Amino acid sequence: MFFDAGETLVHPAPTFPDLFASIVAREGHVCTPDDVIVASAVVMDRFSEAARNEELWTTSPERSRTFWLEVYERMLAALGLPDGDGLRDILYGEFTDLRNYALFDDVPRALGDLSAAGLGLGIVSNFEAWLDDLLLALGVRDSFPVRVISGVEGIEKPDPRIYELAMARAGVGPEESVYVGDNPEFDVDPPAALGMFTVLIDRRSRHEEHGGVRITDLADLAEVLGL
């Protein structure tokens, strides 16, 4: 069983909107978490744009920094806030600080239950190489013997090779594999096309129209898998 990382297992703490708003407020600007939620639509748009253009953005620290500075610039513009005072650089620094991340509350128990059921666990994630250090800091790295991180491997979802690499390392085929993630474009359609069983984790009910298997809590995985 393979998992996405960001917004599936780990998240900015307390949340992306709360952390973003607190950073901006600390720098002397008015911004609420609700404002950030609206403005953050540009993040998903930028992910989709990068995928369409086959633009790799996690595969080096330089690429990642350039990508996220552009994202924060777009968000600040959507919020009507200036970015000429180094605010986007401050945001980048805070959102690459391991101390600003946490596991979702349902993760430890779900991982324990799945491991107890005899399932092998792995990570397949579009994330910078420091995800490995983050998983270690959060105490779950050893739960995932197979970790395929785009910033290490040089390939990114939705490229089918990243899922194939994970399955090869785990010694399993698509018919034996489950993939769990929060984004239909990256975590459902591509692995499903390979024959993997996919589960959408939709914690914030953003994809209620999803026609496939959809859960809102990882505790529901056991039932979905018939464990």
Tab-separated table of C-alpha atoms in Angstrom:
chain	number	residue	atom	x	y	z
A	1	MET	CA	0.000	0.000	0.000
A	2	PHE	CA	1.407	3.354	-1.082
A	3	PHE	CA	0.621	6.838	0.210
A	4	ASP	CA	1.045	10.378	-0.980
A	5	ALA	CA	2.632	12.574	1.712
A	6	GLY	CA	1.524	16.235	1.689
A	7	GLU	CA	-2.090	16.717	2.803
A	8	THR	CA	-2.445	12.919	3.013
A	9	LEU	CA	-0.113	12.075	5.891
A	10	VAL	CA	1.524	15.390	6.803
A	11	HIS	CA	0.404	19.001	6.816
A	12	PRO	CA	1.645	22.467	7.746
A	13	ALA	CA	0.701	23.034	11.378
A	14	PRO	CA	-1.800	24.006	12.498
A	15	THR	CA	-3.021	24.231	8.878
A	16	PHE	CA	-1.709	25.788	5.676
A	17	PRO	CA	-4.190	28.726	5.848
A	18	ASP	CA	-3.543	29.334	9.555
A	19	LEU	CA	0.229	29.228	9.221
A	20	PHE	CA	0.206	31.425	6.103
A	21	ALA	CA	-2.080	33.991	7.758
A	22	SER	CA	-0.006	34.050	10.954
A	23	ILE	CA	3.220	34.654	9.013
A	24	VAL	CA	1.650	37.464	7.023
A	25	ALA	CA	0.156	39.030	10.158
A	26	ARG	CA	3.510	38.805	11.930
A	27	GLU	CA	4.994	40.829	9.061
A	28	GLY	CA	2.414	43.565	9.566
A	29	HIS	CA	-0.298	42.720	7.018
A	30	VAL	CA	-3.986	41.979	7.465
A	31	CYS	CA	-4.983	38.525	6.302
A	32	THR	CA	-7.333	35.825	7.622
A	33	PRO	CA	-7.210	32.051	7.131
A	34	ASP	CA	-10.446	32.283	5.133
A	35	ASP	CA	-8.767	34.772	2.803
A	36	VAL	CA	-5.902	32.301	2.348
A	37	ILE	CA	-8.273	29.443	1.536
A	38	VAL	CA	-9.695	31.458	-1.358
A	39	ALA	CA	-6.274	32.584	-2.584
A	40	SER	CA	-4.782	29.089	-2.322
A	41	ALA	CA	-6.712	27.986	-5.402
A	42	VAL	CA	-3.688	29.249	-7.328
A	43	VAL	CA	-1.571	26.508	-5.716
A	44	MET	CA	-3.548	23.673	-7.296
A	45	ASP	CA	-3.693	25.596	-10.567
A	46	ARG	CA	0.090	25.878	-10.527
A	47	PHE	CA	0.505	22.150	-9.841
A	48	SER	CA	-1.742	21.343	-12.810
A	49	GLU	CA	0.075	23.836	-15.003
A	50	ALA	CA	3.433	22.270	-14.148
A	51	ALA	CA	2.114	18.794	-14.945
A	52	ARG	CA	0.696	19.885	-18.312
A	53	ASN	CA	3.989	21.510	-19.260
A	54	GLU	CA	6.047	18.559	-17.943
A	55	GLU	CA	7.793	21.080	-15.730
A	56	LEU	CA	9.705	19.368	-12.938
A	57	TRP	CA	9.618	21.520	-9.829
A	58	THR	CA	10.745	19.301	-6.938
A	59	THR	CA	13.848	17.783	-8.472
A	60	SER	CA	16.349	20.309	-7.120
A	61	PRO	CA	16.357	22.915	-4.344
A	62	GLU	CA	16.695	25.641	-6.980
A	63	ARG	CA	13.670	24.436	-8.977
A	64	SER	CA	11.615	24.097	-5.812
A	65	ARG	CA	12.490	27.549	-4.551
A	66	THR	CA	11.664	29.147	-7.914
A	67	PHE	CA	8.340	27.299	-8.074
A	68	TRP	CA	7.198	28.172	-4.565
A	69	LEU	CA	8.315	31.800	-4.773
A	70	GLU	CA	6.079	32.107	-7.838
A	71	VAL	CA	3.205	30.423	-5.983
A	72	TYR	CA	3.550	32.783	-3.028
A	73	GLU	CA	3.813	35.758	-5.370
A	74	ARG	CA	0.525	34.732	-7.010
A	75	MET	CA	-1.133	34.182	-3.649
A	76	LEU	CA	-0.012	37.541	-2.315
A	77	ALA	CA	-1.339	39.203	-5.460
A	78	ALA	CA	-4.686	37.419	-5.013
A	79	LEU	CA	-4.750	38.684	-1.424
A	80	GLY	CA	-3.903	42.221	-2.493
A	81	LEU	CA	-0.687	42.155	-0.460
A	82	PRO	CA	2.735	43.492	-1.480
A	83	ASP	CA	5.608	41.102	-2.137
A	84	GLY	CA	8.376	43.645	-2.587
A	85	ASP	CA	9.425	43.530	1.074
A	86	GLY	CA	10.685	39.949	0.937
A	87	LEU	CA	7.431	38.455	2.179
A	88	ARG	CA	7.451	35.593	-0.312
A	89	ASP	CA	10.990	34.658	0.784
A	90	ILE	CA	9.867	34.643	4.408
A	91	LEU	CA	6.946	32.375	3.482
A	92	TYR	CA	9.277	30.012	1.649
A	93	GLY	CA	11.554	29.806	4.668
A	94	GLU	CA	8.700	29.041	7.049
A	95	PHE	CA	7.127	26.409	4.814
A	96	THR	CA	10.425	24.552	4.460
A	97	ASP	CA	10.990	24.461	8.227
A	98	LEU	CA	10.396	20.926	9.542
A	99	ARG	CA	9.123	22.368	12.818
A	100	ASN	CA	6.081	23.749	11.020
A	101	TYR	CA	4.712	20.326	10.030
A	102	ALA	CA	2.719	17.614	11.777
A	103	LEU	CA	1.026	14.311	11.088
A	104	PHE	CA	-2.728	14.264	10.707
A	105	ASP	CA	-4.278	12.844	13.867
A	106	ASP	CA	-5.566	9.715	12.121
A	107	VAL	CA	-2.171	8.692	10.721
A	108	PRO	CA	-0.447	6.837	13.606
A	109	ARG	CA	-3.351	4.507	14.328
A	110	ALA	CA	-4.042	3.850	10.646
A	111	LEU	CA	-0.417	2.940	9.992
A	112	GLY	CA	-0.379	0.680	13.027
A	113	ASP	CA	-3.558	-1.102	11.946
A	114	LEU	CA	-2.344	-1.591	8.382
A	115	SER	CA	1.038	-2.888	9.480
A	116	ALA	CA	-0.644	-5.249	11.958
A	117	ALA	CA	-2.736	-6.582	9.089
A	118	GLY	CA	0.478	-7.511	7.304
A	119	LEU	CA	0.441	-4.819	4.634
A	120	GLY	CA	3.717	-3.389	3.365
A	121	LEU	CA	3.696	0.411	3.297
A	122	GLY	CA	5.365	2.885	0.976
A	123	ILE	CA	5.494	6.557	0.019
A	124	VAL	CA	5.161	7.949	-3.500
A	125	SER	CA	5.245	11.717	-3.291
A	126	ASN	CA	5.944	14.859	-5.235
A	127	PHE	CA	8.056	16.451	-2.535
A	128	GLU	CA	11.511	17.864	-2.068
A	129	ALA	CA	14.242	15.544	-0.819
A	130	TRP	CA	13.799	16.843	2.734
A	131	LEU	CA	10.590	14.809	3.050
A	132	ASP	CA	12.790	11.943	4.251
A	133	ASP	CA	14.058	14.084	7.128
A	134	LEU	CA	10.525	15.263	7.884
A	135	LEU	CA	9.187	11.706	8.127
A	136	LEU	CA	12.085	10.871	10.466
A	137	ALA	CA	11.367	13.915	12.638
A	138	LEU	CA	7.703	12.913	12.842
A	139	GLY	CA	8.611	9.377	13.856
A	140	VAL	CA	7.135	7.505	10.890
A	141	ARG	CA	9.952	7.071	8.389
A	142	ASP	CA	10.593	3.469	9.402
A	143	SER	CA	6.914	2.674	8.769
A	144	PHE	CA	7.632	3.084	5.054
A	145	PRO	CA	10.415	0.760	3.851
A	146	VAL	CA	9.757	1.962	0.299
A	147	ARG	CA	10.013	5.727	-0.160
A	148	VAL	CA	9.894	7.123	-3.681
A	149	ILE	CA	10.274	10.896	-3.416
A	150	SER	CA	10.339	12.959	-6.585
A	151	GLY	CA	13.041	15.277	-5.241
A	152	VAL	CA	15.329	12.268	-4.918
A	153	GLU	CA	14.314	10.264	-7.984
A	154	GLY	CA	14.023	13.060	-10.555
A	155	ILE	CA	10.550	12.045	-11.748
A	156	GLU	CA	7.228	13.432	-10.608
A	157	LYS	CA	3.614	12.398	-10.552
A	158	PRO	CA	1.637	12.032	-12.794
A	159	ASP	CA	4.496	10.330	-14.687
A	160	PRO	CA	3.601	6.605	-14.492
A	161	ARG	CA	7.268	5.734	-13.965
A	162	ILE	CA	7.179	6.998	-10.387
A	163	TYR	CA	4.456	4.505	-9.413
A	164	GLU	CA	6.147	1.745	-11.385
A	165	LEU	CA	9.413	2.437	-9.560
A	166	ALA	CA	7.659	2.146	-6.204
A	167	MET	CA	6.012	-1.136	-7.143
A	168	ALA	CA	9.299	-2.551	-8.445
A	169	ARG	CA	11.061	-1.688	-5.179
A	170	ALA	CA	8.235	-3.241	-3.181
A	171	GLY	CA	8.193	-6.325	-5.396
A	172	VAL	CA	4.482	-6.060	-6.181
A	173	GLY	CA	2.362	-5.646	-9.290
A	174	PRO	CA	-0.478	-3.189	-9.891
A	175	GLU	CA	-3.131	-5.768	-9.035
A	176	GLU	CA	-1.564	-6.078	-5.554
A	177	SER	CA	-1.155	-2.341	-4.984
A	178	VAL	CA	-3.248	0.357	-3.355
A	179	TYR	CA	-2.533	4.071	-3.688
A	180	VAL	CA	-3.957	6.669	-1.287
A	181	GLY	CA	-3.765	10.407	-1.945
A	182	ASP	CA	-5.673	13.670	-1.801
A	183	ASN	CA	-5.540	14.885	-5.418
A	184	PRO	CA	-7.539	13.124	-8.164
A	185	GLU	CA	-5.255	14.475	-10.902
A	186	PHE	CA	-2.076	13.087	-9.338
A	187	ASP	CA	-3.191	10.396	-6.911
A	188	VAL	CA	-6.148	8.684	-8.578
A	189	ASP	CA	-6.166	8.840	-12.366
A	190	PRO	CA	-2.481	7.950	-13.077
A	191	PRO	CA	-2.136	4.964	-10.694
A	192	ALA	CA	-5.602	3.720	-11.642
A	193	ALA	CA	-4.525	3.740	-15.302
A	194	LEU	CA	-1.741	1.332	-14.305
A	195	GLY	CA	-4.226	-1.007	-12.639
A	196	MET	CA	-3.628	0.044	-9.030
A	197	PHE	CA	-6.568	0.303	-6.622
A	198	THR	CA	-6.933	3.968	-5.682
A	199	VAL	CA	-8.440	5.678	-2.656
A	200	LEU	CA	-9.051	9.427	-2.498
A	201	ILE	CA	-8.590	10.899	0.982
A	202	ASP	CA	-10.810	13.995	0.951
A	203	ARG	CA	-10.430	15.466	4.426
A	204	ARG	CA	-11.957	18.830	3.533
A	205	SER	CA	-14.777	17.511	1.318
A	206	ARG	CA	-13.441	19.228	-1.785
A	207	HIS	CA	-14.259	16.320	-4.112
A	208	GLU	CA	-17.694	15.108	-3.087
A	209	GLU	CA	-18.499	14.418	-6.734
A	210	HIS	CA	-15.671	11.885	-6.993
A	211	GLY	CA	-16.984	8.690	-8.561
A	212	GLY	CA	-14.365	6.321	-7.138
A	213	VAL	CA	-13.491	5.219	-3.624
A	214	ARG	CA	-13.429	8.271	-1.375
A	215	ILE	CA	-12.840	8.558	2.364
A	216	THR	CA	-12.527	11.492	4.744
A	217	ASP	CA	-10.530	9.723	7.487
A	218	LEU	CA	-7.748	7.159	7.215
A	219	ALA	CA	-9.573	5.104	9.844
A	220	ASP	CA	-11.951	4.119	7.037
A	221	LEU	CA	-9.189	2.410	5.059
A	222	ALA	CA	-9.547	-0.897	6.859
A	223	GLU	CA	-13.221	-1.157	5.905
A	224	VAL	CA	-12.549	-0.093	2.312
A	225	LEU	CA	-9.902	-2.800	2.006
A	226	GLY	CA	-12.008	-5.424	3.724
A	227	LEU	CA	-9.548	-5.887	6.602
